[in-house]
Every structure is written in structure tokens, then in C-alpha cells.
Amino acid sequence: MPSVHARRWLLSAAYTDSKMWEAREKDPQNLAVLANTMDRTYDRNLPVSSLIMSRFVDNISSREEIDQAEYYLYKFRHSPNCWYLRDWTIHGWIRQCLKHGARDKALHTLKNKIQYGIFPDDFTFNLLMDSFIKDADFKSACSVVEEVMLQEAFDLPSTQILSLYALGSYLATRPQLAVSEERALGASLLICGQKQDNTIGLSAQLLGNAFLGKVENLKGIHAVFKGMPLFWGRGYLGRALAIMERVAAASSDVKLSKDTLGYVNDLLHDLPLTSESDSSGEESGGEEDKKENTVDEDDQAEAAKLPEYVKKFKELSSQLESQGKVESTSFQDLVTALAQQNLAAAETPDLEQYESRVQAWEAEKRQLIQREKEMREKAEQEKQERLAAMAAAQQV
């Protein structure tokens, strides 16, 4: 099983170690008091400060308190101060969930980020993704990859490697996928694959385009790019074939993996020769979804190209085979080798950047604490002045 070996070479203990995070200056707080303060503030229709939310998350000490923090994250997100949830609070929330056995809460708040304001940085994404991978929960790991894709956060080589490993390991199980899941996987494979100009990257782009092409064939182009950072032009199956043509014409030793080509072949043969988008098996979520998922004449014209695409796929597959450009190693084994060879080196700059980021967070937090202190002192001074003025008026 890949998961048995994965523990040896996925993110190192140094990467996932919380010592640097735990070494920050402590600010012990009573959660009951903080909760009461927030409740009274919200009852008076006043904004809760980001510092109070930060203190609450920092002082979580049990699984039960994770549930309380989730409630207040939701309240904060729906308050006037919603834009001021601090990056270190988001990072701390994910770390607390991992620490207290609440990965399900971390993933829930991540997938419902609009409701909770959880938009992690790349390092935080890596920690959560790695946690799922090490337990061989590749479906949940791919859910994290989907969120990375939606935030277009594949900048770090480490994030690319972990994402490709999660995607490859999940696809190796040959899961039964709903159309919406094929869309998410397709977009993740395509966008992450574009960061790697090699056999792995091009194989991922091929399969990603094929998944999206299947969704386009069944549901129309609007169902593909709605809410996704994707190109809105029709012809995703055509783009998949263009990847094959590019590899066939390349002078380098780049190839396409055999099992990826097999996956694309199966996707093409799963599609009906005539569009059946109105009976694809997924219920619509309302009139707006029905309108946006309507297949128009241009979509039907694209779907009618399927026989042509199937024929061209067969021709290109034969051409790649004859050129020796079909990689016999599976996509999963390719991404496993990539992780084994490159992940350790990719960690070093991440850790350096993380150390700098934590220091910057601490400096910003100190400034906020100082500002909070000054505002309290000013408020107390104004209060005393008012009381003095009232006392003087009574004497008069």
C-alpha cells in the first residue's frame, strides 16, 4: 500500500512540528470570559475585534472547544469586522483542529470558507493536506487540493507535489465519481499540472481536460467554468487531444503515462454519442442552476464532435505508442517518485518563509495589542472626564 511508505517521505517532522508556532508569546485567556464578552458585544450590535477572535482560537485546549470556536468564527464572519480575521488566526485554527483530532472541522470550515472566512496560506494548506495523505484518506486530501485550486494557490513546489500525489493516489483507487466531482478533479489536475512542464504535468493536464470535457459534453460549458478559475471557451476534449499532439511533436523525451491515456479512453467511451444533458442523473439546485446548466446550440455542436474526438484519440494514441512516448510507469508511481526525489528540497524555502511569516504575524499582533491598550486608556480617560464634568455640573 502506498500509504505505508508515504509516512517515510511526505512532509518531514521538521515541517509539521509545531514548536516554532507554540514558542510564540503566550496570552492566556479564559474562554468562558471571552465567549461572554463576544456575546454581549454582538447583543449590543457592536463589532468584535479580531484580537478577541485570535485569543479565543489560540487558547483552545480540547475537542469540545473546537466546536465553540467554530460557532464564533461563523459569528465573526457575519459581523461588520468580517474582513479582519487575521491570517495567523486561520493558521492557528487549522493547527488546533489537527492537534485536537478535529480535521473534519478544519475541512468543513475550509469547504464553507465563505461562511467562516477560512482562506489559508499555502503552508497551512500543506499541513492539512499532508495530514490526510499520511492516513491514506486521499478523498479528503483531494478536497483540500480542490480548495487550493479555487484559490489558485499552487505557487509552492511543495504544494504542487503534495497535490499531484493526492490526486494520483485517489485516482488509482478508480473511485465512482459524480459529474461535480469529475469537474473538481479535472480543474485541479489541469491547473496544478500546468505548473509542471514534464511527463507528470502533461499527463495531469491531459486527464484534467478530459474530465472537464466530459462535464462540458454532458452539461454544457457554463457548468464547467461556473465558480471555477477556468477558461470559458468551449472544446475541453479538443484541448486534451492538443496535449497529445504537443507530446507527439515534442523533440524532448516527455511522454504521457499509459494509465492516464487509458483513463481518457474510458471517459470518452462513457460519453453518449448524442448529448443526454437533460438526464445526466444530477438534480438541479433551482431555477438559476437550471438556467445556467441549459445546453445551448453551441454546446450541442461541440458535443456532436465526440465521434471525431474518439477517432482522433485512437490515432494519436497509436502515434505516441509508435514513437515510444507512452510511459509505462503509472501516474501514481510517477508522482510518488516525484515526491520522494523533490519534496525534501522543496521544504527548506517553505520553512524559511514560514519562520519569517510567524515573526511578521507576531509583530503585527503586538501593534494591535498596543493600539487596543491605547484605545482602552483613551476611553477610560474620556469616561473620567465625563464623570468629572457631571460632578462639577451637579455642584453648580
mmCIF file of C-alpha atoms in Angstrom:
data_model
loop_
_atom_site.group_PDB
_atom_site.id
_atom_site.type_symbol
_atom_site.label_atom_id
_atom_site.label_comp_id
_atom_site.label_asym_id
_atom_site.label_seq_id
_atom_site.Cartn_x
_atom_site.Cartn_y
_atom_site.Cartn_z
ATOM 1 C CA MET A 1 0.000 0.000 0.000
ATOM 2 C CA PRO A 2 1.385 3.449 -0.911
ATOM 3 C CA SER A 3 0.308 4.840 2.470
ATOM 4 C CA VAL A 4 2.703 2.525 4.325
ATOM 5 C CA HIS A 5 5.678 4.016 2.523
ATOM 6 C CA ALA A 6 4.261 7.528 2.436
ATOM 7 C CA ARG A 7 4.984 8.117 6.140
ATOM 8 C CA ARG A 8 8.721 7.970 5.412
ATOM 9 C CA TRP A 9 8.946 10.741 2.866
ATOM 10 C CA LEU A 10 5.939 13.034 2.888
ATOM 11 C CA LEU A 11 6.280 16.278 4.834
ATOM 12 C CA SER A 12 9.056 15.856 7.386
ATOM 13 C CA ALA A 13 8.709 16.105 11.149
ATOM 14 C CA ALA A 14 10.521 19.448 10.972
ATOM 15 C CA TYR A 15 7.883 20.791 8.573
ATOM 16 C CA THR A 16 4.879 19.672 10.602
ATOM 17 C CA ASP A 17 6.463 20.367 14.006
ATOM 18 C CA SER A 18 4.539 22.970 15.982
ATOM 19 C CA LYS A 19 7.472 24.090 18.188
ATOM 20 C CA MET A 20 8.006 27.340 16.306
ATOM 21 C CA TRP A 21 4.284 28.069 16.475
ATOM 22 C CA GLU A 22 3.976 27.145 20.142
ATOM 23 C CA ALA A 23 7.038 29.259 21.009
ATOM 24 C CA ARG A 24 5.114 32.477 20.321
ATOM 25 C CA GLU A 25 4.431 34.834 23.194
ATOM 26 C CA LYS A 26 1.594 33.440 25.291
ATOM 27 C CA ASP A 27 -1.589 35.330 26.114
ATOM 28 C CA PRO A 28 -3.555 33.043 28.475
ATOM 29 C CA GLN A 29 -7.289 33.687 28.430
ATOM 30 C CA ASN A 30 -10.429 32.164 29.922
ATOM 31 C CA LEU A 31 -12.597 31.053 27.001
ATOM 32 C CA ALA A 32 -15.791 31.423 29.008
ATOM 33 C CA VAL A 33 -14.949 35.072 29.684
ATOM 34 C CA LEU A 34 -14.048 35.673 26.028
ATOM 35 C CA ALA A 35 -17.255 33.996 24.885
ATOM 36 C CA ASN A 36 -19.306 36.108 27.284
ATOM 37 C CA THR A 37 -17.558 39.262 26.048
ATOM 38 C CA MET A 38 -18.291 38.390 22.421
ATOM 39 C CA ASP A 39 -21.921 37.514 23.154
ATOM 40 C CA ARG A 40 -22.525 40.813 24.974
ATOM 41 C CA THR A 41 -20.771 42.749 22.207
ATOM 42 C CA TYR A 42 -22.875 41.113 19.488
ATOM 43 C CA ASP A 43 -26.052 41.661 21.538
ATOM 44 C CA ARG A 44 -25.278 45.384 21.525
ATOM 45 C CA ASN A 45 -24.720 45.252 17.727
ATOM 46 C CA LEU A 46 -21.092 46.236 18.151
ATOM 47 C CA PRO A 47 -18.124 44.705 16.297
ATOM 48 C CA VAL A 48 -15.920 42.105 17.982
ATOM 49 C CA SER A 49 -12.220 42.804 17.483
ATOM 50 C CA SER A 50 -10.011 40.422 15.528
ATOM 51 C CA LEU A 51 -7.774 40.195 18.603
ATOM 52 C CA ILE A 52 -10.546 38.639 20.693
ATOM 53 C CA MET A 53 -11.166 36.067 17.962
ATOM 54 C CA SER A 54 -7.432 35.417 17.768
ATOM 55 C CA ARG A 55 -7.190 34.921 21.537
ATOM 56 C CA PHE A 56 -10.127 32.530 21.525
ATOM 57 C CA VAL A 57 -8.565 30.297 18.856
ATOM 58 C CA ASP A 58 -5.108 30.459 20.478
ATOM 59 C CA ASN A 59 -6.488 29.252 23.815
ATOM 60 C CA ILE A 60 -8.410 26.215 22.571
ATOM 61 C CA SER A 61 -7.428 23.235 24.724
ATOM 62 C CA SER A 62 -9.939 20.475 23.864
ATOM 63 C CA ARG A 63 -12.095 18.981 21.114
ATOM 64 C CA GLU A 64 -15.224 20.483 22.685
ATOM 65 C CA GLU A 65 -13.730 23.972 22.487
ATOM 66 C CA ILE A 66 -13.158 23.435 18.755
ATOM 67 C CA ASP A 67 -16.959 23.360 18.372
ATOM 68 C CA GLN A 68 -17.287 26.600 20.345
ATOM 69 C CA ALA A 69 -14.623 28.274 18.215
ATOM 70 C CA GLU A 70 -16.402 27.158 15.042
ATOM 71 C CA TYR A 71 -19.538 28.963 16.244
ATOM 72 C CA TYR A 72 -17.647 32.193 16.945
ATOM 73 C CA LEU A 73 -15.751 32.019 13.641
ATOM 74 C CA TYR A 74 -19.145 31.886 11.945
ATOM 75 C CA LYS A 75 -20.433 34.802 14.034
ATOM 76 C CA PHE A 76 -17.314 36.841 13.286
ATOM 77 C CA ARG A 77 -17.608 36.176 9.563
ATOM 78 C CA HIS A 78 -21.160 37.551 9.625
ATOM 79 C CA SER A 79 -20.208 40.655 11.593
ATOM 80 C CA PRO A 80 -19.086 44.142 10.452
ATOM 81 C CA ASN A 81 -15.466 43.135 11.147
ATOM 82 C CA CYS A 82 -15.630 40.063 8.885
ATOM 83 C CA TRP A 83 -12.754 41.229 6.649
ATOM 84 C CA TYR A 84 -10.342 41.419 9.579
ATOM 85 C CA LEU A 85 -9.966 37.756 10.512
ATOM 86 C CA ARG A 86 -6.184 37.554 10.812
ATOM 87 C CA ASP A 87 -4.039 35.176 8.768
ATOM 88 C CA TRP A 88 -2.460 33.843 11.952
ATOM 89 C CA THR A 89 -5.923 33.078 13.342
ATOM 90 C CA ILE A 90 -6.722 30.991 10.250
ATOM 91 C CA HIS A 91 -3.387 29.189 10.558
ATOM 92 C CA GLY A 92 -3.938 28.676 14.277
ATOM 93 C CA TRP A 93 -7.445 27.325 13.683
ATOM 94 C CA ILE A 94 -6.162 24.631 11.312
ATOM 95 C CA ARG A 95 -3.342 23.733 13.705
ATOM 96 C CA GLN A 96 -5.781 23.464 16.621
ATOM 97 C CA CYS A 97 -8.071 21.211 14.590
ATOM 98 C CA LEU A 98 -5.136 18.922 13.747
ATOM 99 C CA LYS A 99 -3.930 18.958 17.355
ATOM 100 C CA HIS A 100 -7.315 18.040 18.848
ATOM 101 C CA GLY A 101 -8.429 15.404 16.332
ATOM 102 C CA ALA A 102 -10.865 17.670 14.511
ATOM 103 C CA ARG A 103 -9.702 17.501 10.897
ATOM 104 C CA ASP A 104 -13.335 17.140 9.895
ATOM 105 C CA LYS A 105 -13.994 20.619 11.312
ATOM 106 C CA ALA A 106 -10.952 22.034 9.533
ATOM 107 C CA LEU A 107 -12.178 20.626 6.224
ATOM 108 C CA HIS A 108 -15.772 21.710 6.858
ATOM 109 C CA THR A 109 -14.819 25.313 7.554
ATOM 110 C CA LEU A 110 -12.427 25.277 4.589
ATOM 111 C CA LYS A 111 -15.045 23.997 2.150
ATOM 112 C CA ASN A 112 -17.519 26.518 3.580
ATOM 113 C CA LYS A 113 -14.951 29.306 3.579
ATOM 114 C CA ILE A 114 -17.480 31.987 2.627
ATOM 115 C CA GLN A 115 -19.394 31.241 5.825
ATOM 116 C CA TYR A 116 -16.338 31.015 8.095
ATOM 117 C CA GLY A 117 -13.699 33.198 6.438
ATOM 118 C CA ILE A 118 -11.145 30.368 6.305
ATOM 119 C CA PHE A 119 -8.753 31.195 3.452
ATOM 120 C CA PRO A 120 -5.437 29.529 4.414
ATOM 121 C CA ASP A 121 -1.988 30.289 3.069
ATOM 122 C CA ASP A 122 -0.022 27.648 1.158
ATOM 123 C CA PHE A 123 1.921 26.394 4.199
ATOM 124 C CA THR A 124 -1.327 25.827 6.098
ATOM 125 C CA PHE A 125 -2.844 24.042 3.099
ATOM 126 C CA ASN A 126 0.188 21.742 3.067
ATOM 127 C CA LEU A 127 -0.207 20.805 6.739
ATOM 128 C CA LEU A 128 -3.847 19.829 6.312
ATOM 129 C CA MET A 129 -3.305 18.006 3.020
ATOM 130 C CA ASP A 130 -0.337 16.065 4.414
ATOM 131 C CA SER A 131 -2.360 15.020 7.455
ATOM 132 C CA PHE A 132 -4.989 13.367 5.256
ATOM 133 C CA ILE A 133 -2.407 11.804 2.928
ATOM 134 C CA LYS A 134 -0.495 10.184 5.779
ATOM 135 C CA ASP A 135 -3.707 8.459 6.867
ATOM 136 C CA ALA A 136 -4.397 7.389 3.258
ATOM 137 C CA ASP A 137 -7.591 9.477 3.216
ATOM 138 C CA PHE A 138 -6.972 10.566 -0.355
ATOM 139 C CA LYS A 139 -10.546 11.680 -0.990
ATOM 140 C CA SER A 140 -10.320 14.277 1.796
ATOM 141 C CA ALA A 141 -6.816 15.227 0.663
ATOM 142 C CA CYS A 142 -8.265 15.909 -2.797
ATOM 143 C CA SER A 143 -10.952 18.067 -1.188
ATOM 144 C CA VAL A 144 -8.118 20.209 0.168
ATOM 145 C CA VAL A 145 -6.489 20.227 -3.294
ATOM 146 C CA GLU A 146 -9.787 21.487 -4.721
ATOM 147 C CA GLU A 147 -9.681 24.439 -2.309
ATOM 148 C CA VAL A 148 -6.061 25.142 -3.283
ATOM 149 C CA MET A 149 -7.209 25.143 -6.908
ATOM 150 C CA LEU A 150 -10.098 27.518 -6.199
ATOM 151 C CA GLN A 151 -7.668 29.922 -4.516
ATOM 152 C CA GLU A 152 -5.158 29.352 -7.343
ATOM 153 C CA ALA A 153 -2.534 28.702 -4.667
ATOM 154 C CA PHE A 154 -0.261 26.205 -6.452
ATOM 155 C CA ASP A 155 2.743 28.532 -6.222
ATOM 156 C CA LEU A 156 4.918 26.448 -3.903
ATOM 157 C CA PRO A 157 6.624 23.365 -5.397
ATOM 158 C CA SER A 158 5.763 21.518 -2.175
ATOM 159 C CA THR A 159 2.055 22.254 -2.667
ATOM 160 C CA GLN A 160 2.248 21.081 -6.276
ATOM 161 C CA ILE A 161 3.940 17.820 -5.263
ATOM 162 C CA LEU A 162 1.522 17.051 -2.432
ATOM 163 C CA SER A 163 -1.463 17.911 -4.631
ATOM 164 C CA LEU A 164 -0.313 15.713 -7.500
ATOM 165 C CA TYR A 165 0.404 12.877 -5.081
ATOM 166 C CA ALA A 166 -3.070 13.181 -3.535
ATOM 167 C CA LEU A 167 -4.745 13.304 -6.946
ATOM 168 C CA GLY A 168 -2.740 10.391 -8.320
ATOM 169 C CA SER A 169 -3.345 8.229 -5.251
ATOM 170 C CA TYR A 170 -7.076 8.948 -5.253
ATOM 171 C CA LEU A 171 -7.484 8.244 -8.962
ATOM 172 C CA ALA A 172 -5.552 4.982 -8.551
ATOM 173 C CA THR A 173 -8.468 3.703 -6.454
ATOM 174 C CA ARG A 174 -10.724 4.207 -9.508
ATOM 175 C CA PRO A 175 -13.468 5.949 -7.486
ATOM 176 C CA GLN A 176 -17.026 6.235 -8.748
ATOM 177 C CA LEU A 177 -17.392 9.950 -9.370
ATOM 178 C CA ALA A 178 -20.391 12.222 -9.738
ATOM 179 C CA VAL A 179 -20.195 14.819 -12.505
ATOM 180 C CA SER A 180 -19.494 17.553 -9.939
ATOM 181 C CA GLU A 181 -16.574 15.527 -8.560
ATOM 182 C CA GLU A 182 -15.176 14.964 -12.054
ATOM 183 C CA ARG A 183 -15.343 18.710 -12.592
ATOM 184 C CA ALA A 184 -13.429 19.446 -9.378
ATOM 185 C CA LEU A 185 -10.807 16.785 -10.063
ATOM 186 C CA GLY A 186 -10.473 17.910 -13.663
ATOM 187 C CA ALA A 187 -9.874 21.532 -12.721
ATOM 188 C CA SER A 188 -7.397 20.524 -10.001
ATOM 189 C CA LEU A 189 -5.438 18.257 -12.357
ATOM 190 C CA LEU A 190 -5.398 20.856 -15.118
ATOM 191 C CA ILE A 191 -4.354 23.884 -13.064
ATOM 192 C CA CYS A 192 -1.822 22.034 -10.924
ATOM 193 C CA GLY A 193 -0.476 20.166 -13.977
ATOM 194 C CA GLN A 194 0.209 23.459 -15.729
ATOM 195 C CA LYS A 195 2.901 24.113 -13.113
ATOM 196 C CA GLN A 196 4.895 21.056 -14.250
ATOM 197 C CA ASP A 197 6.231 21.026 -17.828
ATOM 198 C CA ASN A 198 7.094 17.326 -17.869
ATOM 199 C CA THR A 199 5.519 13.890 -18.205
ATOM 200 C CA ILE A 200 3.645 14.278 -14.918
ATOM 201 C CA GLY A 201 2.381 17.773 -15.675
ATOM 202 C CA LEU A 202 1.267 16.977 -19.211
ATOM 203 C CA SER A 203 -0.393 13.719 -18.130
ATOM 204 C CA ALA A 204 -2.278 15.672 -15.442
ATOM 205 C CA GLN A 205 -3.313 18.328 -17.981
ATOM 206 C CA LEU A 206 -4.483 15.623 -20.386
ATOM 207 C CA LEU A 207 -6.691 13.954 -17.795
ATOM 208 C CA GLY A 208 -7.881 17.281 -16.380
ATOM 209 C CA ASN A 209 -9.021 18.491 -19.793
ATOM 210 C CA ALA A 210 -10.694 15.125 -20.426
ATOM 211 C CA PHE A 211 -12.672 15.279 -17.148
ATOM 212 C CA LEU A 212 -13.770 18.840 -17.921
ATOM 213 C CA GLY A 213 -14.578 17.834 -21.491
ATOM 214 C CA LYS A 214 -16.867 15.113 -20.177
ATOM 215 C CA VAL A 215 -18.694 17.656 -17.982
ATOM 216 C CA GLU A 216 -18.927 20.020 -20.960
ATOM 217 C CA ASN A 217 -20.335 17.261 -23.161
ATOM 218 C CA LEU A 218 -23.000 16.336 -20.610
ATOM 219 C CA LYS A 219 -23.865 19.718 -19.074
ATOM 220 C CA GLY A 220 -22.611 22.446 -21.382
ATOM 221 C CA ILE A 221 -19.742 24.902 -20.999
ATOM 222 C CA HIS A 222 -21.415 27.037 -18.312
ATOM 223 C CA ALA A 223 -21.430 24.024 -15.978
ATOM 224 C CA VAL A 224 -17.658 23.757 -16.447
ATOM 225 C CA PHE A 225 -16.414 27.233 -15.594
ATOM 226 C CA LYS A 226 -19.105 28.483 -13.190
ATOM 227 C CA GLY A 227 -17.288 29.347 -9.952
ATOM 228 C CA MET A 228 -14.007 27.961 -11.274
ATOM 229 C CA PRO A 229 -10.781 29.712 -12.339
ATOM 230 C CA LEU A 230 -11.096 28.153 -15.790
ATOM 231 C CA PHE A 231 -11.107 29.324 -19.393
ATOM 232 C CA TRP A 232 -14.682 29.776 -20.559
ATOM 233 C CA GLY A 233 -14.126 28.711 -24.190
ATOM 234 C CA ARG A 234 -15.685 25.507 -25.467
ATOM 235 C CA GLY A 235 -13.679 22.471 -26.537
ATOM 236 C CA TYR A 236 -12.042 20.875 -23.480
ATOM 237 C CA LEU A 237 -11.899 17.474 -25.176
ATOM 238 C CA GLY A 238 -10.172 19.168 -28.088
ATOM 239 C CA ARG A 239 -7.647 20.644 -25.642
ATOM 240 C CA ALA A 240 -6.977 17.173 -24.244
ATOM 241 C CA LEU A 241 -6.149 15.972 -27.762
ATOM 242 C CA ALA A 242 -3.974 19.055 -28.279
ATOM 243 C CA ILE A 243 -1.858 17.899 -25.311
ATOM 244 C CA MET A 244 -1.358 14.567 -27.068
ATOM 245 C CA GLU A 245 -0.386 16.348 -30.285
ATOM 246 C CA ARG A 246 2.066 18.529 -28.390
ATOM 247 C CA VAL A 247 3.780 15.498 -26.868
ATOM 248 C CA ALA A 248 3.872 13.717 -30.235
ATOM 249 C CA ALA A 249 5.542 16.729 -31.843
ATOM 250 C CA ALA A 250 7.979 17.404 -28.978
ATOM 251 C CA SER A 251 11.666 16.752 -29.547
ATOM 252 C CA SER A 252 12.247 16.159 -25.820
ATOM 253 C CA ASP A 253 11.771 12.864 -24.001
ATOM 254 C CA VAL A 254 8.457 13.965 -22.475
ATOM 255 C CA LYS A 255 5.779 11.267 -22.510
ATOM 256 C CA LEU A 256 2.207 10.588 -21.399
ATOM 257 C CA SER A 257 1.526 7.869 -18.856
ATOM 258 C CA LYS A 258 -0.190 4.750 -20.166
ATOM 259 C CA ASP A 259 -2.794 4.569 -17.409
ATOM 260 C CA THR A 260 -3.726 8.237 -17.944
ATOM 261 C CA LEU A 261 -4.339 7.515 -21.626
ATOM 262 C CA GLY A 262 -6.430 4.534 -20.543
ATOM 263 C CA TYR A 263 -8.431 6.733 -18.197
ATOM 264 C CA VAL A 264 -9.117 9.205 -21.015
ATOM 265 C CA ASN A 265 -10.142 6.355 -23.305
ATOM 266 C CA ASP A 266 -12.658 5.170 -20.700
ATOM 267 C CA LEU A 267 -14.009 8.717 -20.244
ATOM 268 C CA LEU A 268 -14.567 9.083 -23.977
ATOM 269 C CA HIS A 269 -16.397 5.767 -24.209
ATOM 270 C CA ASP A 270 -18.531 6.626 -21.167
ATOM 271 C CA LEU A 271 -20.000 9.567 -23.071
ATOM 272 C CA PRO A 272 -23.180 9.149 -25.122
ATOM 273 C CA LEU A 273 -22.808 9.741 -28.844
ATOM 274 C CA THR A 274 -25.712 12.202 -28.526
ATOM 275 C CA SER A 275 -25.982 14.668 -25.660
ATOM 276 C CA GLU A 276 -28.070 13.472 -22.721
ATOM 277 C CA SER A 277 -27.526 16.501 -20.571
ATOM 278 C CA ASP A 278 -31.174 16.681 -19.538
ATOM 279 C CA SER A 279 -30.999 13.211 -17.951
ATOM 280 C CA SER A 280 -27.460 13.091 -16.611
ATOM 281 C CA GLY A 281 -28.596 11.961 -13.171
ATOM 282 C CA GLU A 282 -27.860 15.094 -11.139
ATOM 283 C CA GLU A 283 -30.705 17.133 -9.739
ATOM 284 C CA SER A 284 -30.679 20.852 -10.323
ATOM 285 C CA GLY A 285 -30.495 23.166 -7.352
ATOM 286 C CA GLY A 286 -33.135 25.622 -8.542
ATOM 287 C CA GLU A 287 -34.277 27.806 -11.414
ATOM 288 C CA GLU A 288 -30.978 29.673 -11.572
ATOM 289 C CA ASP A 289 -29.000 26.419 -11.841
ATOM 290 C CA LYS A 290 -31.406 25.112 -14.468
ATOM 291 C CA LYS A 291 -30.930 28.250 -16.497
ATOM 292 C CA GLU A 292 -27.141 28.162 -16.243
ATOM 293 C CA ASN A 293 -26.948 24.415 -16.963
ATOM 294 C CA THR A 294 -29.074 24.673 -20.080
ATOM 295 C CA VAL A 295 -27.261 23.200 -23.063
ATOM 296 C CA ASP A 296 -27.493 25.622 -25.978
ATOM 297 C CA GLU A 297 -26.914 25.083 -29.692
ATOM 298 C CA ASP A 298 -23.194 25.761 -29.442
ATOM 299 C CA ASP A 299 -22.893 23.186 -26.661
ATOM 300 C CA GLN A 300 -24.765 20.683 -28.790
ATOM 301 C CA ALA A 301 -22.475 21.405 -31.714
ATOM 302 C CA GLU A 302 -19.455 20.742 -29.502
ATOM 303 C CA ALA A 303 -20.994 17.507 -28.175
ATOM 304 C CA ALA A 304 -21.611 16.378 -31.765
ATOM 305 C CA LYS A 305 -17.828 16.333 -32.296
ATOM 306 C CA LEU A 306 -17.462 13.335 -29.972
ATOM 307 C CA PRO A 307 -17.092 10.686 -32.730
ATOM 308 C CA GLU A 308 -14.407 12.850 -34.321
ATOM 309 C CA TYR A 309 -12.622 13.196 -30.962
ATOM 310 C CA VAL A 310 -12.760 9.439 -30.342
ATOM 311 C CA LYS A 311 -11.281 8.715 -33.759
ATOM 312 C CA LYS A 312 -8.519 11.278 -33.312
ATOM 313 C CA PHE A 313 -7.733 9.958 -29.832
ATOM 314 C CA LYS A 314 -7.168 6.480 -31.238
ATOM 315 C CA GLU A 315 -4.914 7.837 -33.975
ATOM 316 C CA LEU A 316 -2.833 9.910 -31.575
ATOM 317 C CA SER A 317 -2.580 7.036 -29.081
ATOM 318 C CA SER A 318 -1.167 4.808 -31.833
ATOM 319 C CA GLN A 319 1.231 7.555 -32.914
ATOM 320 C CA LEU A 320 2.504 8.088 -29.368
ATOM 321 C CA GLU A 321 2.943 4.335 -28.930
ATOM 322 C CA SER A 322 4.953 4.040 -32.139
ATOM 323 C CA GLN A 323 7.143 6.980 -31.108
ATOM 324 C CA GLY A 324 7.890 5.438 -27.727
ATOM 325 C CA LYS A 325 6.171 8.335 -25.978
ATOM 326 C CA VAL A 326 3.858 6.286 -23.776
ATOM 327 C CA GLU A 327 5.246 5.977 -20.261
ATOM 328 C CA SER A 328 4.592 2.515 -18.835
ATOM 329 C CA THR A 329 5.039 3.722 -15.247
ATOM 330 C CA SER A 330 1.665 4.555 -13.712
ATOM 331 C CA PHE A 331 0.726 8.144 -12.909
ATOM 332 C CA GLN A 332 0.590 7.253 -9.214
ATOM 333 C CA ASP A 333 4.115 5.813 -9.304
ATOM 334 C CA LEU A 334 5.358 8.859 -11.216
ATOM 335 C CA VAL A 335 4.032 11.297 -8.607
ATOM 336 C CA THR A 336 5.309 9.026 -5.829
ATOM 337 C CA ALA A 337 8.791 9.205 -7.330
ATOM 338 C CA LEU A 338 8.444 12.976 -7.707
ATOM 339 C CA ALA A 339 7.650 13.302 -4.016
ATOM 340 C CA GLN A 340 10.488 11.023 -2.972
ATOM 341 C CA GLN A 341 13.009 12.932 -5.070
ATOM 342 C CA ASN A 342 11.925 16.560 -4.740
ATOM 343 C CA LEU A 343 9.772 17.136 -1.663
ATOM 344 C CA ALA A 344 12.593 17.323 0.877
ATOM 345 C CA ALA A 345 14.392 20.042 -1.090
ATOM 346 C CA ALA A 346 11.132 21.959 -1.527
ATOM 347 C CA GLU A 347 10.637 22.094 2.250
ATOM 348 C CA THR A 348 13.673 24.256 3.019
ATOM 349 C CA PRO A 349 12.472 27.542 1.473
ATOM 350 C CA ASP A 350 8.983 26.896 2.856
ATOM 351 C CA LEU A 351 10.304 26.656 6.416
ATOM 352 C CA GLU A 352 12.410 29.797 5.999
ATOM 353 C CA GLN A 353 9.405 31.683 4.673
ATOM 354 C CA TYR A 354 7.206 30.321 7.468
ATOM 355 C CA GLU A 355 9.630 31.496 10.150
ATOM 356 C CA SER A 356 9.619 34.993 8.649
ATOM 357 C CA ARG A 357 5.843 34.931 8.372
ATOM 358 C CA VAL A 358 5.362 33.956 12.018
ATOM 359 C CA GLN A 359 7.705 36.775 13.076
ATOM 360 C CA ALA A 360 5.738 39.253 10.949
ATOM 361 C CA TRP A 361 2.469 37.998 12.432
ATOM 362 C CA GLU A 362 3.822 38.450 15.945
ATOM 363 C CA ALA A 363 4.984 41.994 15.174
ATOM 364 C CA GLU A 364 1.576 42.869 13.745
ATOM 365 C CA LYS A 365 -0.167 41.342 16.734
ATOM 366 C CA ARG A 366 1.957 43.387 19.146
ATOM 367 C CA GLN A 367 0.968 46.530 17.266
ATOM 368 C CA LEU A 368 -2.709 45.597 17.552
ATOM 369 C CA ILE A 369 -2.352 44.900 21.267
ATOM 370 C CA GLN A 370 -0.659 48.272 21.769
ATOM 371 C CA ARG A 371 -3.397 50.010 19.790
ATOM 372 C CA GLU A 372 -6.047 48.176 21.846
ATOM 373 C CA LYS A 373 -4.336 49.317 25.064
ATOM 374 C CA GLU A 374 -4.195 52.929 23.882
ATOM 375 C CA MET A 375 -7.863 52.898 22.870
ATOM 376 C CA ARG A 376 -8.873 51.499 26.263
ATOM 377 C CA GLU A 377 -6.813 54.132 28.058
ATOM 378 C CA LYS A 378 -8.360 56.837 25.913
ATOM 379 C CA ALA A 379 -11.862 55.501 26.523
ATOM 380 C CA GLU A 380 -11.194 55.377 30.280
ATOM 381 C CA GLN A 381 -9.825 58.927 30.226
ATOM 382 C CA GLU A 382 -12.880 60.200 28.354
ATOM 383 C CA LYS A 383 -15.111 58.384 30.808
ATOM 384 C CA GLN A 384 -13.378 60.006 33.778
ATOM 385 C CA GLU A 385 -13.616 63.427 32.126
ATOM 386 C CA ARG A 386 -17.346 62.929 31.605
ATOM 387 C CA LEU A 387 -17.819 61.868 35.203
ATOM 388 C CA ALA A 388 -15.816 64.870 36.388
ATOM 389 C CA ALA A 389 -17.877 67.199 34.199
ATOM 390 C CA MET A 390 -21.112 65.696 35.537
ATOM 391 C CA ALA A 391 -19.908 66.068 39.139
ATOM 392 C CA ALA A 392 -18.956 69.700 38.510
ATOM 393 C CA ALA A 393 -22.340 70.390 36.934
ATOM 394 C CA GLN A 394 -24.130 68.926 39.952
ATOM 395 C CA GLN A 395 -22.130 71.108 42.322
ATOM 396 C CA VAL A 396 -23.090 74.198 40.352
#
